[in-house]
């Protein structure tokens, strides 16, 4: 077994793991009951899955040009994804897309209620 | 449109890390490290930060490498843990119960607030729903909560993340305040 083979094997493992995570993310989006829960599936396994895929590409094509591009993709993914998730989550909450009976506790609702009470009085 | 408020002056020293980051992006996009690229990148970075009017990012001018390392290690392990947790959740039958909790952050820095928000979206089972900037409070959606202990552990984890960030890039005063008041509330 040469060093090349080891790298190939590692790349294959990364690809497989990344694919499994992407599938679980997709499954979560289908299965979770409301928008906010679905967003969890869309953010976490997806990011790590993508990173593992990028790592696989980096292991397979180890040149500076490729790796620098991969680093940029990973960095922007980490920077933009939470923002996108936050915006969708916020819109979902404000349009009441979540089921109160699914919530163990909702401290934001308490604040909103208090604020509207203050306005009424 | 009404007149814009005068732009607060930010010392170049405090902006330097952002400029370096922009130049780095430019060089990475071109995939070659050459003098021409660096010069073009620097000019573009300056133009971009001058032309696009955004609230200036206020860096404290401090950066603690040790705490940055601690934060990074926790962040990466959390990333693996949370992906595993959510992936497992996706495959287990039944629907999880959730919660929305309020987190009164101890920092007053916009940047640390943003970074805490980013970090907590990528760590186990939490997601920002709403931000109250004036009171530096984050409202966070937590996946799979069925008891007060679950809630408290989620709360504790996010506060810890915030603490690591404050110790990495926060001001000295904020760090001192952390030492004085270990647990909020």
PDB file of C-alpha atoms in Angstrom:
ATOM      1  CA  UNK A   1       0.000   0.000   0.000  1.00  0.00           C
ATOM      2  CA  UNK A   2       1.457   3.341  -1.020  1.00  0.00           C
ATOM      3  CA  UNK A   3       0.849   6.761   0.421  1.00  0.00           C
ATOM      4  CA  UNK A   4      -1.375   7.463  -2.541  1.00  0.00           C
ATOM      5  CA  UNK A   5      -3.615   4.532  -1.639  1.00  0.00           C
ATOM      6  CA  UNK A   6      -3.933   5.725   1.945  1.00  0.00           C
ATOM      7  CA  UNK A   7      -4.996   9.181   0.745  1.00  0.00           C
ATOM      8  CA  UNK A   8      -7.493   7.641  -1.637  1.00  0.00           C
ATOM      9  CA  UNK A   9      -8.937   5.507   1.142  1.00  0.00           C
ATOM     10  CA  UNK A  10      -9.239   8.540   3.430  1.00  0.00           C
ATOM     11  CA  UNK A  11     -10.909  10.519   0.653  1.00  0.00           C
ATOM     12  CA  UNK A  12     -13.364   7.676   0.100  1.00  0.00           C
ATOM     13  CA  UNK A  13     -14.217   7.542   3.805  1.00  0.00           C
ATOM     14  CA  UNK A  14     -14.774  11.320   3.880  1.00  0.00           C
ATOM     15  CA  UNK A  15     -17.003  11.143   0.810  1.00  0.00           C
ATOM     16  CA  UNK A  16     -19.103   8.345   2.280  1.00  0.00           C
ATOM     17  CA  UNK A  17     -19.504  10.040   5.658  1.00  0.00           C
ATOM     18  CA  UNK A  18     -20.355  13.319   3.953  1.00  0.00           C
ATOM     19  CA  UNK A  19     -22.973  11.587   1.832  1.00  0.00           C
ATOM     20  CA  UNK A  20     -24.511   9.903   4.888  1.00  0.00           C
ATOM     21  CA  UNK A  21     -24.744  13.265   6.663  1.00  0.00           C
ATOM     22  CA  UNK A  22     -26.281  14.917   3.610  1.00  0.00           C
ATOM     23  CA  UNK A  23     -28.888  12.131   3.449  1.00  0.00           C
ATOM     24  CA  UNK A  24     -29.700  12.489   7.144  1.00  0.00           C
ATOM     25  CA  UNK A  25     -30.074  16.234   6.660  1.00  0.00           C
ATOM     26  CA  UNK A  26     -32.468  15.665   3.775  1.00  0.00           C
ATOM     27  CA  UNK A  27     -34.394  13.092   5.786  1.00  0.00           C
ATOM     28  CA  UNK A  28     -34.635  15.487   8.711  1.00  0.00           C
ATOM     29  CA  UNK A  29     -36.065  18.187   6.458  1.00  0.00           C
ATOM     30  CA  UNK A  30     -38.777  15.780   5.348  1.00  0.00           C
ATOM     31  CA  UNK A  31     -39.491  14.251   8.748  1.00  0.00           C
ATOM     32  CA  UNK A  32     -39.285  17.047  11.329  1.00  0.00           C
ATOM     33  CA  UNK A  33     -42.669  18.576  12.059  1.00  0.00           C
ATOM     34  CA  UNK A  34     -42.176  22.343  11.854  1.00  0.00           C
ATOM     35  CA  UNK A  35     -40.006  24.895  10.075  1.00  0.00           C
ATOM     36  CA  UNK A  36     -37.709  25.574  13.010  1.00  0.00           C
ATOM     37  CA  UNK A  37     -36.935  21.890  13.572  1.00  0.00           C
ATOM     38  CA  UNK A  38     -36.395  21.419   9.858  1.00  0.00           C
ATOM     39  CA  UNK A  39     -33.835  24.218   9.944  1.00  0.00           C
ATOM     40  CA  UNK A  40     -31.780  22.227  12.434  1.00  0.00           C
ATOM     41  CA  UNK A  41     -31.583  19.443   9.887  1.00  0.00           C
ATOM     42  CA  UNK A  42     -30.712  21.927   7.164  1.00  0.00           C
ATOM     43  CA  UNK A  43     -27.851  23.520   9.078  1.00  0.00           C
ATOM     44  CA  UNK A  44     -25.868  21.024  11.112  1.00  0.00           C
ATOM     45  CA  UNK A  45     -25.441  17.735   9.234  1.00  0.00           C
ATOM     46  CA  UNK A  46     -25.329  19.700   6.005  1.00  0.00           C
ATOM     47  CA  UNK A  47     -22.334  21.831   6.998  1.00  0.00           C
ATOM     48  CA  UNK A  48     -20.265  18.947   8.279  1.00  0.00           C
ATOM     49  CA  UNK A  49     -21.302  16.821   5.304  1.00  0.00           C
ATOM     50  CA  UNK A  50     -20.143  19.498   2.888  1.00  0.00           C
ATOM     51  CA  UNK A  51     -16.885  19.934   4.780  1.00  0.00           C
ATOM     52  CA  UNK A  52     -16.167  16.231   4.612  1.00  0.00           C
ATOM     53  CA  UNK A  53     -16.825  16.301   0.869  1.00  0.00           C
ATOM     54  CA  UNK A  54     -14.464  19.250   0.485  1.00  0.00           C
ATOM     55  CA  UNK A  55     -11.857  17.413   2.537  1.00  0.00           C
ATOM     56  CA  UNK A  56     -12.195  14.451   0.198  1.00  0.00           C
ATOM     57  CA  UNK A  57     -11.596  16.663  -2.824  1.00  0.00           C
ATOM     58  CA  UNK A  58      -8.608  18.234  -1.085  1.00  0.00           C
ATOM     59  CA  UNK A  59      -7.106  14.812  -0.331  1.00  0.00           C
ATOM     60  CA  UNK A  60      -7.631  13.683  -3.902  1.00  0.00           C
ATOM     61  CA  UNK A  61      -6.306  16.843  -5.612  1.00  0.00           C
ATOM     62  CA  UNK A  62      -3.707  18.229  -3.215  1.00  0.00           C
ATOM     63  CA  UNK A  63      -2.654  21.482  -4.883  1.00  0.00           C
ATOM     64  CA  UNK A  64      -2.609  24.964  -3.386  1.00  0.00           C
ATOM     65  CA  UNK A  65      -5.035  26.311  -5.941  1.00  0.00           C
ATOM     66  CA  UNK A  66      -7.649  23.701  -5.110  1.00  0.00           C
ATOM     67  CA  UNK A  67      -7.192  23.822  -1.366  1.00  0.00           C
ATOM     68  CA  UNK A  68      -7.437  27.607  -1.171  1.00  0.00           C
ATOM     69  CA  UNK A  69     -10.733  27.483  -3.054  1.00  0.00           C
ATOM     70  CA  UNK A  70     -12.000  24.718  -0.759  1.00  0.00           C
ATOM     71  CA  UNK A  71     -11.086  26.783   2.301  1.00  0.00           C
ATOM     72  CA  UNK A  72     -13.057  29.712   0.882  1.00  0.00           C
ATOM     73  CA  UNK A  73     -16.101  27.528   0.240  1.00  0.00           C
ATOM     74  CA  UNK A  74     -15.986  26.151   3.783  1.00  0.00           C
ATOM     75  CA  UNK A  75     -15.477  29.594   5.327  1.00  0.00           C
ATOM     76  CA  UNK A  76     -18.359  31.190   3.467  1.00  0.00           C
ATOM     77  CA  UNK A  77     -20.590  28.247   4.216  1.00  0.00           C
ATOM     78  CA  UNK A  78     -19.940  28.658   7.942  1.00  0.00           C
ATOM     79  CA  UNK A  79     -20.411  32.436   7.707  1.00  0.00           C
ATOM     80  CA  UNK A  80     -23.581  32.552   5.633  1.00  0.00           C
ATOM     81  CA  UNK A  81     -25.530  29.487   6.711  1.00  0.00           C
ATOM     82  CA  UNK A  82     -26.362  30.638  10.249  1.00  0.00           C
ATOM     83  CA  UNK A  83     -27.502  33.993   8.857  1.00  0.00           C
ATOM     84  CA  UNK A  84     -29.807  32.338   6.343  1.00  0.00           C
ATOM     85  CA  UNK A  85     -31.138  29.979   9.023  1.00  0.00           C
ATOM     86  CA  UNK A  86     -31.698  32.914  11.374  1.00  0.00           C
ATOM     87  CA  UNK A  87     -33.654  34.888   8.772  1.00  0.00           C
ATOM     88  CA  UNK A  88     -35.854  31.916   7.886  1.00  0.00           C
ATOM     89  CA  UNK A  89     -36.328  31.035  11.559  1.00  0.00           C
ATOM     90  CA  UNK A  90     -37.290  34.580  12.423  1.00  0.00           C
ATOM     91  CA  UNK A  91     -39.793  34.784   9.579  1.00  0.00           C
ATOM     92  CA  UNK A  92     -41.198  31.394  10.591  1.00  0.00           C
ATOM     93  CA  UNK A  93     -41.625  32.472  14.202  1.00  0.00           C
ATOM     94  CA  UNK A  94     -43.245  35.772  13.310  1.00  0.00           C
ATOM     95  CA  UNK A  95     -45.714  34.152  10.950  1.00  0.00           C
ATOM     96  CA  UNK A  96     -46.489  31.559  13.636  1.00  0.00           C
ATOM     97  CA  UNK A  97     -45.335  28.593  11.655  1.00  0.00           C
ATOM     98  CA  UNK A  98     -44.596  26.610  14.781  1.00  0.00           C
ATOM     99  CA  UNK A  99     -46.849  24.463  16.863  1.00  0.00           C
ATOM    100  CA  UNK A 100     -47.082  25.623  20.489  1.00  0.00           C
ATOM    101  CA  UNK A 101     -47.913  22.127  21.734  1.00  0.00           C
ATOM    102  CA  UNK A 102     -44.549  20.988  20.384  1.00  0.00           C
ATOM    103  CA  UNK A 103     -42.725  23.490  22.572  1.00  0.00           C
ATOM    104  CA  UNK A 104     -41.569  22.621  26.045  1.00  0.00           C
ATOM    105  CA  UNK A 105     -41.154  26.289  26.828  1.00  0.00           C
ATOM    106  CA  UNK A 106     -41.312  29.533  24.868  1.00  0.00           C
ATOM    107  CA  UNK A 107     -39.585  32.444  26.552  1.00  0.00           C
ATOM    108  CA  UNK A 108     -39.920  34.677  23.504  1.00  0.00           C
ATOM    109  CA  UNK A 109     -43.718  34.370  23.606  1.00  0.00           C
ATOM    110  CA  UNK A 110     -43.645  35.495  27.227  1.00  0.00           C
ATOM    111  CA  UNK A 111     -41.712  38.607  26.244  1.00  0.00           C
ATOM    112  CA  UNK A 112     -43.959  39.370  23.282  1.00  0.00           C
ATOM    113  CA  UNK A 113     -47.020  38.989  25.489  1.00  0.00           C
ATOM    114  CA  UNK A 114     -45.626  41.281  28.143  1.00  0.00           C
ATOM    115  CA  UNK A 115     -44.726  43.892  25.505  1.00  0.00           C
ATOM    116  CA  UNK A 116     -48.210  43.863  23.982  1.00  0.00           C
ATOM    117  CA  UNK A 117     -49.746  44.063  27.473  1.00  0.00           C
ATOM    118  CA  UNK A 118     -47.645  47.146  28.161  1.00  0.00           C
ATOM    119  CA  UNK A 119     -48.855  48.724  24.969  1.00  0.00           C
ATOM    120  CA  UNK A 120     -52.484  47.974  25.738  1.00  0.00           C
ATOM    121  CA  UNK A 121     -52.432  49.462  29.218  1.00  0.00           C
TER     122      UNK A 121
ATOM    123  CA  UNK B   1     -33.357  59.857   1.783  1.00  0.00           C
ATOM    124  CA  UNK B   2     -32.275  61.747   4.843  1.00  0.00           C
ATOM    125  CA  UNK B   3     -28.662  62.599   5.454  1.00  0.00           C
ATOM    126  CA  UNK B   4     -26.601  59.802   6.887  1.00  0.00           C
ATOM    127  CA  UNK B   5     -25.121  60.273  10.304  1.00  0.00           C
ATOM    128  CA  UNK B   6     -21.413  61.009  10.146  1.00  0.00           C
ATOM    129  CA  UNK B   7     -19.430  57.845  10.002  1.00  0.00           C
ATOM    130  CA  UNK B   8     -17.539  57.127  13.207  1.00  0.00           C
ATOM    131  CA  UNK B   9     -13.854  57.055  12.610  1.00  0.00           C
ATOM    132  CA  UNK B  10     -12.248  53.672  13.064  1.00  0.00           C
ATOM    133  CA  UNK B  11      -8.508  53.429  13.417  1.00  0.00           C
ATOM    134  CA  UNK B  12      -6.793  51.540  10.614  1.00  0.00           C
ATOM    135  CA  UNK B  13      -5.177  49.326  13.227  1.00  0.00           C
ATOM    136  CA  UNK B  14      -8.584  48.072  14.294  1.00  0.00           C
ATOM    137  CA  UNK B  15      -9.638  47.511  10.707  1.00  0.00           C
ATOM    138  CA  UNK B  16      -6.460  45.740   9.678  1.00  0.00           C
ATOM    139  CA  UNK B  17      -7.643  42.176  10.392  1.00  0.00           C
ATOM    140  CA  UNK B  18     -10.681  42.694   8.164  1.00  0.00           C
ATOM    141  CA  UNK B  19      -8.572  44.158   5.358  1.00  0.00           C
ATOM    142  CA  UNK B  20      -6.159  41.241   5.601  1.00  0.00           C
ATOM    143  CA  UNK B  21      -9.093  38.832   5.380  1.00  0.00           C
ATOM    144  CA  UNK B  22     -10.419  40.582   2.245  1.00  0.00           C
ATOM    145  CA  UNK B  23      -6.991  40.472   0.581  1.00  0.00           C
ATOM    146  CA  UNK B  24      -6.741  36.793   1.473  1.00  0.00           C
ATOM    147  CA  UNK B  25     -10.108  36.087  -0.154  1.00  0.00           C
ATOM    148  CA  UNK B  26      -8.955  37.861  -3.297  1.00  0.00           C
ATOM    149  CA  UNK B  27      -5.696  35.924  -3.475  1.00  0.00           C
ATOM    150  CA  UNK B  28      -7.494  32.638  -2.796  1.00  0.00           C
ATOM    151  CA  UNK B  29      -9.969  33.372  -5.579  1.00  0.00           C
ATOM    152  CA  UNK B  30      -7.119  33.891  -8.053  1.00  0.00           C
ATOM    153  CA  UNK B  31      -5.372  30.800  -6.721  1.00  0.00           C
ATOM    154  CA  UNK B  32      -1.921  32.334  -7.135  1.00  0.00           C
ATOM    155  CA  UNK B  33       0.112  34.272  -4.642  1.00  0.00           C
ATOM    156  CA  UNK B  34       1.728  37.120  -6.569  1.00  0.00           C
ATOM    157  CA  UNK B  35       2.623  40.715  -5.815  1.00  0.00           C
ATOM    158  CA  UNK B  36       0.098  41.935  -8.380  1.00  0.00           C
ATOM    159  CA  UNK B  37      -2.708  40.013  -6.728  1.00  0.00           C
ATOM    160  CA  UNK B  38      -1.824  41.326  -3.302  1.00  0.00           C
ATOM    161  CA  UNK B  39      -1.743  44.928  -4.526  1.00  0.00           C
ATOM    162  CA  UNK B  40      -5.011  44.584  -6.444  1.00  0.00           C
ATOM    163  CA  UNK B  41      -6.555  42.864  -3.431  1.00  0.00           C
ATOM    164  CA  UNK B  42      -5.442  45.617  -1.055  1.00  0.00           C
ATOM    165  CA  UNK B  43      -6.826  48.354  -3.305  1.00  0.00           C
ATOM    166  CA  UNK B  44     -10.118  46.493  -3.641  1.00  0.00           C
ATOM    167  CA  UNK B  45     -10.311  45.851   0.091  1.00  0.00           C
ATOM    168  CA  UNK B  46      -9.896  49.547   0.823  1.00  0.00           C
ATOM    169  CA  UNK B  47     -12.424  50.558  -1.842  1.00  0.00           C
ATOM    170  CA  UNK B  48     -14.961  47.979  -0.665  1.00  0.00           C
ATOM    171  CA  UNK B  49     -14.718  48.993   2.977  1.00  0.00           C
ATOM    172  CA  UNK B  50     -15.027  52.682   2.054  1.00  0.00           C
ATOM    173  CA  UNK B  51     -17.778  52.490  -0.546  1.00  0.00           C
ATOM    174  CA  UNK B  52     -20.167  50.074   1.118  1.00  0.00           C
ATOM    175  CA  UNK B  53     -21.575  51.825   4.088  1.00  0.00           C
ATOM    176  CA  UNK B  54     -21.884  49.393   6.941  1.00  0.00           C
ATOM    177  CA  UNK B  55     -21.623  49.895  10.659  1.00  0.00           C
ATOM    178  CA  UNK B  56     -17.910  49.578  11.295  1.00  0.00           C
ATOM    179  CA  UNK B  57     -16.925  46.423  13.085  1.00  0.00           C
ATOM    180  CA  UNK B  58     -15.402  47.395  16.356  1.00  0.00           C
ATOM    181  CA  UNK B  59     -12.558  45.113  17.220  1.00  0.00           C
ATOM    182  CA  UNK B  60     -11.182  45.376  20.683  1.00  0.00           C
ATOM    183  CA  UNK B  61      -7.630  45.142  19.400  1.00  0.00           C
ATOM    184  CA  UNK B  62      -7.100  42.110  21.611  1.00  0.00           C
ATOM    185  CA  UNK B  63      -6.677  38.559  20.471  1.00  0.00           C
ATOM    186  CA  UNK B  64      -5.898  35.726  22.839  1.00  0.00           C
ATOM    187  CA  UNK B  65      -4.452  32.781  20.947  1.00  0.00           C
ATOM    188  CA  UNK B  66      -4.903  30.326  23.817  1.00  0.00           C
ATOM    189  CA  UNK B  67      -8.645  30.986  24.134  1.00  0.00           C
ATOM    190  CA  UNK B  68      -9.016  31.031  20.357  1.00  0.00           C
ATOM    191  CA  UNK B  69      -7.584  27.509  20.350  1.00  0.00           C
ATOM    192  CA  UNK B  70      -9.908  26.403  23.150  1.00  0.00           C
ATOM    193  CA  UNK B  71     -12.859  27.857  21.281  1.00  0.00           C
ATOM    194  CA  UNK B  72     -11.864  26.200  18.010  1.00  0.00           C
ATOM    195  CA  UNK B  73     -11.415  22.762  19.557  1.00  0.00           C
ATOM    196  CA  UNK B  74     -14.795  22.957  21.267  1.00  0.00           C
ATOM    197  CA  UNK B  75     -16.376  24.312  18.117  1.00  0.00           C
ATOM    198  CA  UNK B  76     -15.145  21.476  15.921  1.00  0.00           C
ATOM    199  CA  UNK B  77     -16.083  18.728  18.415  1.00  0.00           C
ATOM    200  CA  UNK B  78     -19.477  20.395  18.854  1.00  0.00           C
ATOM    201  CA  UNK B  79     -19.914  20.464  15.088  1.00  0.00           C
ATOM    202  CA  UNK B  80     -19.368  16.700  14.931  1.00  0.00           C
ATOM    203  CA  UNK B  81     -21.549  16.080  17.976  1.00  0.00           C
ATOM    204  CA  UNK B  82     -24.417  18.206  16.713  1.00  0.00           C
ATOM    205  CA  UNK B  83     -24.354  16.675  13.245  1.00  0.00           C
ATOM    206  CA  UNK B  84     -24.440  13.237  14.827  1.00  0.00           C
ATOM    207  CA  UNK B  85     -27.256  14.254  17.158  1.00  0.00           C
ATOM    208  CA  UNK B  86     -29.438  15.748  14.444  1.00  0.00           C
ATOM    209  CA  UNK B  87     -28.665  12.894  12.054  1.00  0.00           C
ATOM    210  CA  UNK B  88     -29.680  10.379  14.739  1.00  0.00           C
ATOM    211  CA  UNK B  89     -32.830  12.371  15.410  1.00  0.00           C
ATOM    212  CA  UNK B  90     -33.677  12.235  11.722  1.00  0.00           C
ATOM    213  CA  UNK B  91     -33.540   8.447  11.742  1.00  0.00           C
ATOM    214  CA  UNK B  92     -35.356   7.805  15.053  1.00  0.00           C
ATOM    215  CA  UNK B  93     -39.121   7.497  14.955  1.00  0.00           C
ATOM    216  CA  UNK B  94     -41.280   9.986  16.808  1.00  0.00           C
ATOM    217  CA  UNK B  95     -41.092  13.771  16.735  1.00  0.00           C
ATOM    218  CA  UNK B  96     -38.867  15.726  19.118  1.00  0.00           C
ATOM    219  CA  UNK B  97     -40.149  18.366  21.497  1.00  0.00           C
ATOM    220  CA  UNK B  98     -38.489  21.772  21.360  1.00  0.00           C
ATOM    221  CA  UNK B  99     -38.188  24.982  23.278  1.00  0.00           C
ATOM    222  CA  UNK B 100     -37.459  28.646  22.681  1.00  0.00           C
ATOM    223  CA  UNK B 101     -35.251  30.138  25.372  1.00  0.00           C
ATOM    224  CA  UNK B 102     -33.979  33.631  26.047  1.00  0.00           C
ATOM    225  CA  UNK B 103     -30.269  34.148  26.599  1.00  0.00           C
ATOM    226  CA  UNK B 104     -29.215  37.385  28.186  1.00  0.00           C
ATOM    227  CA  UNK B 105     -25.647  37.735  26.958  1.00  0.00           C
ATOM    228  CA  UNK B 106     -22.989  39.332  29.099  1.00  0.00           C
ATOM    229  CA  UNK B 107     -21.164  41.030  26.255  1.00  0.00           C
ATOM    230  CA  UNK B 108     -22.187  44.350  24.750  1.00  0.00           C
ATOM    231  CA  UNK B 109     -20.143  43.916  21.596  1.00  0.00           C
ATOM    232  CA  UNK B 110     -22.032  43.420  18.340  1.00  0.00           C
ATOM    233  CA  UNK B 111     -19.248  41.280  16.951  1.00  0.00           C
ATOM    234  CA  UNK B 112     -19.186  38.853  19.867  1.00  0.00           C
ATOM    235  CA  UNK B 113     -22.960  38.667  19.793  1.00  0.00           C
ATOM    236  CA  UNK B 114     -22.849  37.795  16.104  1.00  0.00           C
ATOM    237  CA  UNK B 115     -20.131  35.228  16.560  1.00  0.00           C
ATOM    238  CA  UNK B 116     -21.949  33.616  19.489  1.00  0.00           C
ATOM    239  CA  UNK B 117     -25.009  33.408  17.292  1.00  0.00           C
ATOM    240  CA  UNK B 118     -23.042  31.796  14.504  1.00  0.00           C
ATOM    241  CA  UNK B 119     -21.388  29.339  16.824  1.00  0.00           C
ATOM    242  CA  UNK B 120     -24.607  28.318  18.540  1.00  0.00           C
ATOM    243  CA  UNK B 121     -26.348  27.699  15.242  1.00  0.00           C
ATOM    244  CA  UNK B 122     -23.649  25.173  14.430  1.00  0.00           C
ATOM    245  CA  UNK B 123     -23.430  23.492  17.848  1.00  0.00           C
ATOM    246  CA  UNK B 124     -25.813  20.865  19.183  1.00  0.00           C
ATOM    247  CA  UNK B 125     -29.489  21.533  18.739  1.00  0.00           C
ATOM    248  CA  UNK B 126     -29.720  25.309  18.851  1.00  0.00           C
ATOM    249  CA  UNK B 127     -30.793  27.949  16.346  1.00  0.00           C
ATOM    250  CA  UNK B 128     -31.347  31.690  16.619  1.00  0.00           C
ATOM    251  CA  UNK B 129     -34.918  32.847  16.219  1.00  0.00           C
ATOM    252  CA  UNK B 130     -34.733  36.466  17.246  1.00  0.00           C
ATOM    253  CA  UNK B 131     -32.107  38.971  18.311  1.00  0.00           C
ATOM    254  CA  UNK B 132     -32.726  41.824  20.693  1.00  0.00           C
ATOM    255  CA  UNK B 133     -29.698  43.957  20.089  1.00  0.00           C
ATOM    256  CA  UNK B 134     -30.525  46.720  22.555  1.00  0.00           C
ATOM    257  CA  UNK B 135     -30.732  44.247  25.435  1.00  0.00           C
ATOM    258  CA  UNK B 136     -28.127  41.887  23.930  1.00  0.00           C
ATOM    259  CA  UNK B 137     -30.543  39.024  24.250  1.00  0.00           C
ATOM    260  CA  UNK B 138     -30.677  36.090  21.886  1.00  0.00           C
ATOM    261  CA  UNK B 139     -33.797  33.988  21.515  1.00  0.00           C
ATOM    262  CA  UNK B 140     -32.767  30.487  20.661  1.00  0.00           C
ATOM    263  CA  UNK B 141     -34.723  27.508  19.423  1.00  0.00           C
ATOM    264  CA  UNK B 142     -33.484  24.311  21.039  1.00  0.00           C
ATOM    265  CA  UNK B 143     -34.154  20.918  19.519  1.00  0.00           C
ATOM    266  CA  UNK B 144     -35.170  17.918  21.587  1.00  0.00           C
ATOM    267  CA  UNK B 145     -35.966  19.390  24.990  1.00  0.00           C
ATOM    268  CA  UNK B 146     -38.041  17.396  27.437  1.00  0.00           C
ATOM    269  CA  UNK B 147     -36.991  18.599  30.863  1.00  0.00           C
ATOM    270  CA  UNK B 148     -35.592  21.563  32.712  1.00  0.00           C
ATOM    271  CA  UNK B 149     -32.206  19.842  32.810  1.00  0.00           C
ATOM    272  CA  UNK B 150     -32.106  19.740  29.003  1.00  0.00           C
ATOM    273  CA  UNK B 151     -32.870  23.447  28.947  1.00  0.00           C
ATOM    274  CA  UNK B 152     -30.252  24.315  31.515  1.00  0.00           C
ATOM    275  CA  UNK B 153     -27.555  22.292  29.773  1.00  0.00           C
ATOM    276  CA  UNK B 154     -28.311  24.033  26.463  1.00  0.00           C
ATOM    277  CA  UNK B 155     -28.199  27.395  28.218  1.00  0.00           C
ATOM    278  CA  UNK B 156     -24.951  26.521  29.943  1.00  0.00           C
ATOM    279  CA  UNK B 157     -23.330  25.386  26.693  1.00  0.00           C
ATOM    280  CA  UNK B 158     -24.150  28.607  24.891  1.00  0.00           C
ATOM    281  CA  UNK B 159     -22.958  30.767  27.795  1.00  0.00           C
ATOM    282  CA  UNK B 160     -19.703  28.832  27.754  1.00  0.00           C
ATOM    283  CA  UNK B 161     -19.286  29.537  24.059  1.00  0.00           C
ATOM    284  CA  UNK B 162     -19.890  33.208  24.680  1.00  0.00           C
ATOM    285  CA  UNK B 163     -17.367  33.202  27.495  1.00  0.00           C
ATOM    286  CA  UNK B 164     -14.687  31.655  25.275  1.00  0.00           C
ATOM    287  CA  UNK B 165     -15.341  34.281  22.615  1.00  0.00           C
ATOM    288  CA  UNK B 166     -15.141  37.117  25.126  1.00  0.00           C
ATOM    289  CA  UNK B 167     -11.854  35.761  26.398  1.00  0.00           C
ATOM    290  CA  UNK B 168     -10.571  35.515  22.840  1.00  0.00           C
ATOM    291  CA  UNK B 169     -11.483  38.884  21.345  1.00  0.00           C
ATOM    292  CA  UNK B 170     -13.393  40.764  24.027  1.00  0.00           C
ATOM    293  CA  UNK B 171     -12.055  43.788  25.836  1.00  0.00           C
ATOM    294  CA  UNK B 172     -10.143  43.439  29.067  1.00  0.00           C
ATOM    295  CA  UNK B 173     -13.041  44.947  31.007  1.00  0.00           C
ATOM    296  CA  UNK B 174     -15.443  42.344  29.740  1.00  0.00           C
ATOM    297  CA  UNK B 175     -13.066  39.593  30.715  1.00  0.00           C
ATOM    298  CA  UNK B 176     -12.732  41.068  34.190  1.00  0.00           C
ATOM    299  CA  UNK B 177     -16.496  41.305  34.501  1.00  0.00           C
ATOM    300  CA  UNK B 178     -16.716  37.624  33.594  1.00  0.00           C
ATOM    301  CA  UNK B 179     -14.346  36.727  36.387  1.00  0.00           C
ATOM    302  CA  UNK B 180     -16.343  38.795  38.859  1.00  0.00           C
ATOM    303  CA  UNK B 181     -19.688  37.282  37.907  1.00  0.00           C
ATOM    304  CA  UNK B 182     -19.281  33.668  36.989  1.00  0.00           C
ATOM    305  CA  UNK B 183     -22.878  32.742  36.224  1.00  0.00           C
ATOM    306  CA  UNK B 184     -25.441  35.256  34.952  1.00  0.00           C
ATOM    307  CA  UNK B 185     -28.845  35.594  36.585  1.00  0.00           C
TER     308      UNK B 185
END
